[in-house]
């Protein structure tokens, strides 16, 4: 490598569901030295990509070769009865597809982080459908943007600056002609950025959504307040929503993770559908990890189902609550875990983690994470969008090609190749 | 006035600091500092007689955790916030209503000032699971 | 690499080469049909089984984001249809909207080898290519949509056919498309603010264009480019009783525009069943007055030869409606009283307003659905020139492709039609002439309408839809002897033999036998690459960058589908469009 400086333009960032693809990355002698346009988290992701890496494959903490690690992985899988494959949202589509292929061979369950992110959104859509949105259309047309149970300033930092507070073809002044509201249970940085903040009582999202739906349909309600919001304020909101020319609801985990789960989203879906009788409204889930949308998308075309898929019978079956990772672990049903590109030890409830600690765990990740400490086998992977290419899906369904900017560390290969090697080795073992 | 406890509705979620620390690395000081905190409103802080950075113990029906208090003057009394992560999850049950999704946003908790308690390191937190018999 | 093969003693139906039930041998070498082969060739004695070219489906929604959303929101449509893995094949689900691997296998089992995805949002093409990697055994074509694109409107407003043609050419090359699709021109665009556009001359909001202008301009651009497949049209007013009149007006507009396409065809009209609904005499444009428009449209078809058609036949039972016609899909939701699961998917710049999805069930006892069923059959059985007509169900809108054998049975067997006329609501008998029609499609005509005609209409007639020398060795062997089987009298046998081909060959490789796929081969993508002259090329690169920078919310440089996803799949056909002035 010479002392060359190379600038890669229009690189998609692989952090959150915004998948901003206007990042310019400057590379010097094979190292990323500067990025332009990304948010603070994006900067950390690119500039800090070499920090805290899983340095080499290991079994029980001992360094081994990749081949040896894979042999141990195959032993674990072959001797398990109920393998759970989980994660997949922070890696690219090809890796996800390899995971389904492996799950089919191993008659395993394969679930992705959708189950603890917008799984309830999908369940709500399975009840009622969904009038979706697209980011450019929001920029061009929306005059009322409603965030509900989301905190983009924390989780999607450029969502408002890059996608919403921008002029569009039919909205020239995004400050005056576009109003941004936030409904949440607490004040946040986002609530200080928007034009109007409506605080509701925790656990009352369903009540408030149904109330709005009733008010929009012209019903009078025998209540003075709902969710600690006065009826008169809710009536005023309903009127404003009906009078908007193009409204969009961006909703987050505040709807999916609270009391009511998918029923909250179902209510929001029906509200948006109802509003379409009066004016134009669409909705979009704020997908967290950069490729969780890709995970449910690839799972759906390959298996027919978006997450919580079981191959025990040699064909895909779908059942949240049964084949979702938290449930499979909390119930003690999984007797081995293959975790790819996620961190269940950090993000799962205690009973699920407690069981995880009792079973053999295989962890494939670029960095050392909390699950690494629990895993019997750790295999380092290349970071998609920085050290290997691939494809991912933005929160509004736009697929984007992820670029390879620099070489991965010595001996580190992409997830998809690791999974392929596991599959092929397992196949050989199973033939015997 | 110090002592006693406050009851709160505890929620969790993302923060910018937690996001950056996740990207840096999960087993780092940055990450621990980002997620082993509980944001409390002014009234609760006064009621507990604590200041920013004091250790507090949060207790729910599923478990307990010790974190640093963080004063958030914009919070309504009665709502507390712990960033998504392993400290919060020690408090969380696994009931998903058969949806796969635990109740990350709606935990009933009580908070006590425990000035002598120490916050588990990430390594110790992980190790403590191996001792749990559930 | 492919072995040499001789299929001996088949009863061959190859209408493109004038062969109608002749006993003959077919020689295959290296994936192609050849004159003769060496003595070392593998020989299969077909023992007088019927042989046709592999099926060609010009309009079937088998991939992409709207299909993905449909599968996502309707797990119930697939739960009871498991598709287990075998040693050589992947598992999946096989309901009305099968998963990707199952889609490929199921088509192979039926004897189909070429399928066209008729509505692709070009900006999302990367996802389509990835999905194609998981659909085995087919040659696939993609039709990007242009009829509601802001960029299209910019060029049409400026009367700039060169620019429009260049935009189309650029898109074909960047995403590997094969033709131009137009869906409810202007109407879906208006849907972005909740409206629709129904009249040919009605203005499209915010733009100085009309549906008529959009259609004729795009047809002109397609002709100027020399694309092998004409404009593929989903007209305005889809699904409205009485729309046979407006569809004919729309086709007239194209006739008057004198578009000089290949074979003087200006347009391919998709799924006529949804486009050609009549009303009873003195009736209103309401569902209670719906009548078959099939005869009316057949008369128009027989007189006006500038277009081709596919049926979009209704098959009854569960179906999934999914089209780029946002307002139409919303109207279905309203018809259900707001109970249906309605989804909408806008696409940046290219399909504002967006595609819609609504699960739907066609009921035999429904007064309206029974008429919708009768109409396209009445049409197909009343036309003179089967070469312009393709059998389809607009999968999965009119019904799943798995029901093609049922449609074939209705075309071939009066007895079958009589059985069904008894079962369905009487409106089918009273509001169409179907009960009186005696015509039965011959096997030759079936071979035309499911193979030879679609291949020709798609511009693939050199290698597809026929069994002459030079064709791809895509061959279907059916398990019956046409000399000894009276299919018309035994519609149950039509269903039996057409549901599972005895043997299906793709590129000379045997991939399925009696409905079991024993070999998984990757699909290929047939695309066109129109070459522009340097000036026009430079102009379009500059103008598209400017427009896309302004209108998209992602980077222009990330629009094209990278070769890494295409090179192992794509078979591009280069066409010379350099005559178009910059």
Coordinates of C-alpha atoms in Angstrom, one line a residue, chain C residues 1-299:
Chain C
X1 CA -21.4 -28.8 -20.7
X2 CA -24.9 -29.9 -21.3
X3 CA -25.2 -33.4 -22.7
X4 CA -26.6 -34.0 -26.1
X5 CA -30.2 -35.2 -26.0
X6 CA -32.8 -36.6 -28.3
X7 CA -36.5 -36.6 -27.4
X8 CA -38.0 -39.1 -29.7
X9 CA -41.5 -39.7 -30.8
X10 CA -43.2 -36.8 -29.1
X11 CA -46.4 -35.4 -30.5
X12 CA -45.1 -31.9 -31.1
X13 CA -47.0 -28.6 -31.0
X14 CA -44.8 -25.9 -32.3
X15 CA -47.1 -23.3 -33.8
X16 CA -44.3 -20.8 -34.6
X17 CA -42.9 -23.4 -37.0
X18 CA -46.3 -24.6 -38.2
X19 CA -46.1 -27.9 -36.4
X20 CA -49.5 -29.0 -35.1
X21 CA -49.4 -32.4 -33.5
X22 CA -46.7 -34.1 -35.6
X23 CA -44.8 -37.0 -34.3
X24 CA -41.2 -35.9 -34.5
X25 CA -37.8 -36.0 -32.7
X26 CA -36.3 -33.0 -31.0
X27 CA -32.5 -32.8 -30.8
X28 CA -30.8 -30.8 -28.1
X29 CA -27.1 -29.9 -27.8
X30 CA -25.5 -27.5 -25.4
X31 CA -28.8 -26.0 -24.3
X32 CA -30.1 -25.3 -27.7
X33 CA -32.3 -27.1 -30.2
X34 CA -30.3 -28.4 -33.1
X35 CA -30.8 -30.2 -36.4
X36 CA -29.2 -33.4 -35.2
X37 CA -26.9 -34.9 -32.6
X38 CA -24.3 -37.6 -32.5
X39 CA -24.9 -41.2 -31.6
X40 CA -23.7 -40.6 -28.1
X41 CA -26.7 -38.5 -27.3
X42 CA -29.0 -39.5 -24.5
X43 CA -32.3 -40.8 -25.9
X44 CA -35.6 -40.4 -24.3
X45 CA -38.6 -42.1 -26.0
X46 CA -41.6 -39.9 -25.3
X47 CA -43.9 -42.5 -26.7
X48 CA -46.3 -40.1 -28.2
X49 CA -46.6 -37.8 -25.3
X50 CA -47.5 -34.2 -26.2
X51 CA -44.6 -31.8 -26.4
X52 CA -44.6 -28.0 -26.4
X53 CA -42.0 -25.4 -25.9
X54 CA -41.6 -24.3 -22.3
X55 CA -44.3 -22.0 -21.1
X56 CA -43.8 -18.2 -21.4
X57 CA -45.7 -16.0 -18.9
X58 CA -45.6 -12.4 -19.8
X59 CA -47.2 -11.0 -16.7
X60 CA -46.8 -12.5 -13.3
X61 CA -45.9 -10.8 -10.0
X62 CA -43.2 -13.1 -8.7
X63 CA -40.8 -10.8 -7.0
X64 CA -40.2 -7.3 -5.6
X65 CA -41.3 -5.2 -2.7
X66 CA -45.0 -5.2 -3.2
X67 CA -45.0 -9.0 -3.3
X68 CA -42.8 -9.0 -0.2
X69 CA -45.3 -6.8 1.6
X70 CA -48.1 -9.1 0.5
X71 CA -46.3 -12.2 1.9
X72 CA -45.4 -10.2 5.0
X73 CA -49.0 -9.2 5.9
X74 CA -50.6 -12.5 4.9
X75 CA -48.8 -15.4 6.5
X76 CA -52.2 -17.1 6.5
X77 CA -52.1 -17.4 2.8
X78 CA -49.1 -19.7 3.0
X79 CA -49.3 -21.4 6.4
X80 CA -51.2 -24.4 5.2
X81 CA -49.0 -25.0 2.1
X82 CA -45.7 -26.2 3.3
X83 CA -43.1 -27.0 0.7
X84 CA -40.5 -29.3 2.2
X85 CA -36.9 -29.3 1.3
X86 CA -35.4 -32.2 -0.6
X87 CA -31.8 -33.3 -1.1
X88 CA -31.6 -31.0 -4.2
X89 CA -34.2 -28.3 -3.5
X90 CA -34.9 -25.7 -0.8
X91 CA -38.0 -25.5 1.3
X92 CA -40.6 -22.8 1.3
X93 CA -44.2 -22.1 1.2
X94 CA -46.6 -22.7 -1.7
X95 CA -49.8 -20.9 -1.1
X96 CA -51.2 -18.3 -3.5
X97 CA -48.0 -16.2 -3.1
X98 CA -45.2 -18.8 -2.8
X99 CA -41.8 -18.0 -1.4
X100 CA -39.0 -17.4 -3.9
X101 CA -37.5 -20.9 -4.3
X102 CA -41.0 -22.5 -4.3
X103 CA -42.0 -20.1 -7.1
X104 CA -39.3 -21.3 -9.4
X105 CA -40.0 -25.0 -8.6
X106 CA -43.7 -24.7 -9.0
X107 CA -43.4 -23.0 -12.4
X108 CA -41.0 -25.7 -13.5
X109 CA -43.3 -28.4 -12.3
X110 CA -46.0 -26.9 -14.5
X111 CA -43.7 -26.7 -17.6
X112 CA -43.1 -23.0 -17.6
X113 CA -39.6 -21.7 -18.3
X114 CA -39.9 -18.0 -18.9
X115 CA -41.7 -15.5 -16.6
X116 CA -41.9 -11.7 -16.8
X117 CA -42.2 -9.6 -13.7
X118 CA -44.4 -6.9 -15.0
X119 CA -44.0 -4.0 -12.5
X120 CA -40.7 -3.1 -11.1
X121 CA -39.9 0.2 -9.4
X122 CA -36.5 0.7 -11.1
X123 CA -35.0 2.4 -8.1
X124 CA -35.6 -0.7 -6.0
X125 CA -34.2 -3.1 -8.7
X126 CA -31.3 -4.2 -6.5
X127 CA -33.7 -6.0 -4.3
X128 CA -35.2 -7.7 -7.3
X129 CA -31.9 -9.0 -8.5
X130 CA -31.1 -10.4 -5.1
X131 CA -34.4 -12.2 -5.0
X132 CA -33.9 -13.6 -8.5
X133 CA -30.8 -15.3 -7.1
X134 CA -33.3 -17.3 -5.0
X135 CA -35.8 -18.1 -7.7
X136 CA -34.5 -21.1 -9.6
X137 CA -35.1 -22.6 -13.0
X138 CA -36.5 -19.6 -15.0
X139 CA -35.6 -17.0 -17.5
X140 CA -36.9 -13.8 -16.0
X141 CA -37.6 -10.4 -17.4
X142 CA -38.2 -7.1 -15.5
X143 CA -40.5 -4.3 -16.6
X144 CA -39.6 -1.0 -14.9
X145 CA -42.5 1.4 -14.5
X146 CA -42.5 4.8 -16.1
X147 CA -46.0 6.1 -16.2
X148 CA -46.0 8.0 -13.0
X149 CA -42.4 9.1 -12.8
X150 CA -41.7 12.7 -12.2
X151 CA -38.8 12.4 -14.6
X152 CA -41.1 11.0 -17.3
X153 CA -43.4 14.0 -16.8
X154 CA -40.6 16.5 -17.1
X155 CA -39.7 15.2 -20.5
X156 CA -43.3 14.9 -21.7
X157 CA -44.1 18.4 -20.5
X158 CA -41.1 19.6 -22.5
X159 CA -42.3 17.5 -25.6
X160 CA -38.9 15.9 -25.5
X161 CA -39.2 12.4 -26.8
X162 CA -35.5 12.1 -27.2
X163 CA -35.0 12.8 -23.6
X164 CA -37.7 10.5 -22.6
X165 CA -36.3 7.7 -24.8
X166 CA -32.8 8.3 -23.3
X167 CA -34.2 8.1 -19.8
X168 CA -35.8 4.8 -20.6
X169 CA -32.6 3.5 -22.2
X170 CA -30.5 4.7 -19.2
X171 CA -32.8 2.9 -16.8
X172 CA -32.8 -0.3 -18.9
X173 CA -29.1 -0.4 -18.7
X174 CA -28.7 0.6 -15.1
X175 CA -31.1 -1.8 -13.7
X176 CA -31.3 -4.6 -16.3
X177 CA -34.9 -4.0 -17.5
X178 CA -36.5 -5.5 -20.6
X179 CA -39.4 -3.2 -21.4
X180 CA -41.6 -0.3 -20.3
X181 CA -44.5 -0.7 -18.0
X182 CA -47.2 1.9 -17.5
X183 CA -49.7 1.7 -14.7
X184 CA -52.7 4.0 -14.5
X185 CA -50.8 6.8 -16.1
X186 CA -51.3 10.0 -14.1
X187 CA -53.7 8.3 -11.7
X188 CA -51.2 6.8 -9.3
X189 CA -49.3 10.1 -9.4
X190 CA -52.4 11.9 -8.3
X191 CA -52.9 9.4 -5.6
X192 CA -49.9 11.0 -3.8
X193 CA -52.3 13.6 -2.6
X194 CA -55.2 11.2 -2.5
X195 CA -56.6 11.7 -6.0
X196 CA -56.9 9.8 -9.2
X197 CA -57.1 10.6 -12.9
X198 CA -59.7 8.9 -14.9
X199 CA -60.2 10.8 -18.1
X200 CA -57.7 10.5 -20.9
X201 CA -57.6 14.2 -21.3
X202 CA -57.8 15.1 -17.6
X203 CA -54.8 17.0 -16.3
X204 CA -52.4 15.3 -13.9
X205 CA -52.1 17.4 -10.8
X206 CA -49.0 19.7 -10.6
X207 CA -48.0 18.8 -14.2
X208 CA -49.0 19.8 -17.7
X209 CA -49.6 16.3 -18.9
X210 CA -52.6 14.0 -19.4
X211 CA -52.9 10.2 -19.4
X212 CA -53.2 10.3 -23.1
X213 CA -50.0 12.3 -23.5
X214 CA -48.2 10.1 -21.1
X215 CA -49.2 6.9 -22.9
X216 CA -48.5 8.1 -26.4
X217 CA -45.2 9.7 -25.5
X218 CA -44.0 6.6 -23.8
X219 CA -45.2 4.5 -26.7
X220 CA -43.4 6.8 -29.1
X221 CA -40.2 6.6 -27.1
X222 CA -40.4 2.8 -27.0
X223 CA -40.8 2.7 -30.7
X224 CA -37.9 5.1 -31.3
X225 CA -35.7 3.0 -29.1
X226 CA -36.7 -0.1 -31.0
X227 CA -37.4 -2.1 -27.9
X228 CA -38.5 -5.6 -28.7
X229 CA -41.6 -5.5 -26.5
X230 CA -44.1 -2.7 -26.9
X231 CA -45.4 -0.5 -24.2
X232 CA -47.0 -2.7 -21.5
X233 CA -50.1 -1.0 -20.3
X234 CA -52.3 -1.2 -17.2
X235 CA -54.9 1.4 -18.3
X236 CA -56.7 4.0 -16.3
X237 CA -60.0 3.1 -14.7
X238 CA -59.0 -0.4 -13.9
X239 CA -61.7 -2.4 -12.2
X240 CA -64.6 -0.1 -13.0
X241 CA -67.8 -1.4 -14.4
X242 CA -68.2 0.0 -17.9
X243 CA -64.4 0.6 -18.4
X244 CA -64.4 -1.4 -21.6
X245 CA -65.4 1.8 -23.2
X246 CA -62.5 3.9 -21.7
X247 CA -60.0 1.1 -22.4
X248 CA -61.0 1.1 -26.1
X249 CA -60.7 4.9 -26.1
X250 CA -57.3 4.5 -24.6
X251 CA -56.3 2.0 -27.3
X252 CA -57.7 4.2 -30.0
X253 CA -55.6 7.1 -28.8
X254 CA -52.5 4.9 -29.4
X255 CA -53.8 3.9 -32.8
X256 CA -54.3 7.5 -33.8
X257 CA -50.8 8.3 -32.6
X258 CA -49.5 6.0 -35.3
X259 CA -46.8 4.6 -33.2
X260 CA -44.6 2.5 -35.5
X261 CA -43.7 -0.4 -33.2
X262 CA -42.5 -3.8 -34.2
X263 CA -45.2 -5.7 -36.2
X264 CA -47.1 -2.4 -36.1
X265 CA -48.0 -3.0 -32.5
X266 CA -48.1 0.0 -30.3
X267 CA -49.0 -1.6 -27.0
X268 CA -49.6 -4.7 -25.0
X269 CA -52.7 -4.4 -22.8
X270 CA -52.3 -6.3 -19.6
X271 CA -55.0 -8.3 -17.8
X272 CA -58.0 -7.4 -20.0
X273 CA -60.4 -8.9 -17.4
X274 CA -59.9 -6.0 -15.2
X275 CA -59.9 -3.5 -18.0
X276 CA -62.9 -4.6 -20.1
X277 CA -66.0 -4.6 -17.8
X278 CA -69.3 -3.8 -19.4
X279 CA -72.6 -2.8 -17.9
X280 CA -76.1 -4.0 -18.6
X281 CA -78.1 -2.1 -21.1
X282 CA -79.3 1.2 -19.5
X283 CA -77.2 0.2 -16.5
X284 CA -75.0 2.5 -14.4
X285 CA -71.3 2.2 -13.9
X286 CA -71.9 0.3 -10.7
X287 CA -71.1 -3.3 -9.6
X288 CA -74.7 -4.3 -9.5
X289 CA -75.0 -3.5 -13.2
X290 CA -71.7 -5.1 -14.3
X291 CA -71.9 -7.2 -17.4
X292 CA -69.3 -9.0 -19.5
X293 CA -67.4 -6.7 -21.8
X294 CA -65.8 -9.6 -23.5
X295 CA -67.8 -9.7 -26.7
X296 CA -67.6 -5.9 -27.1
X297 CA -63.9 -6.0 -26.7
X298 CA -63.5 -9.0 -29.0
X299 CA -65.2 -7.1 -31.7

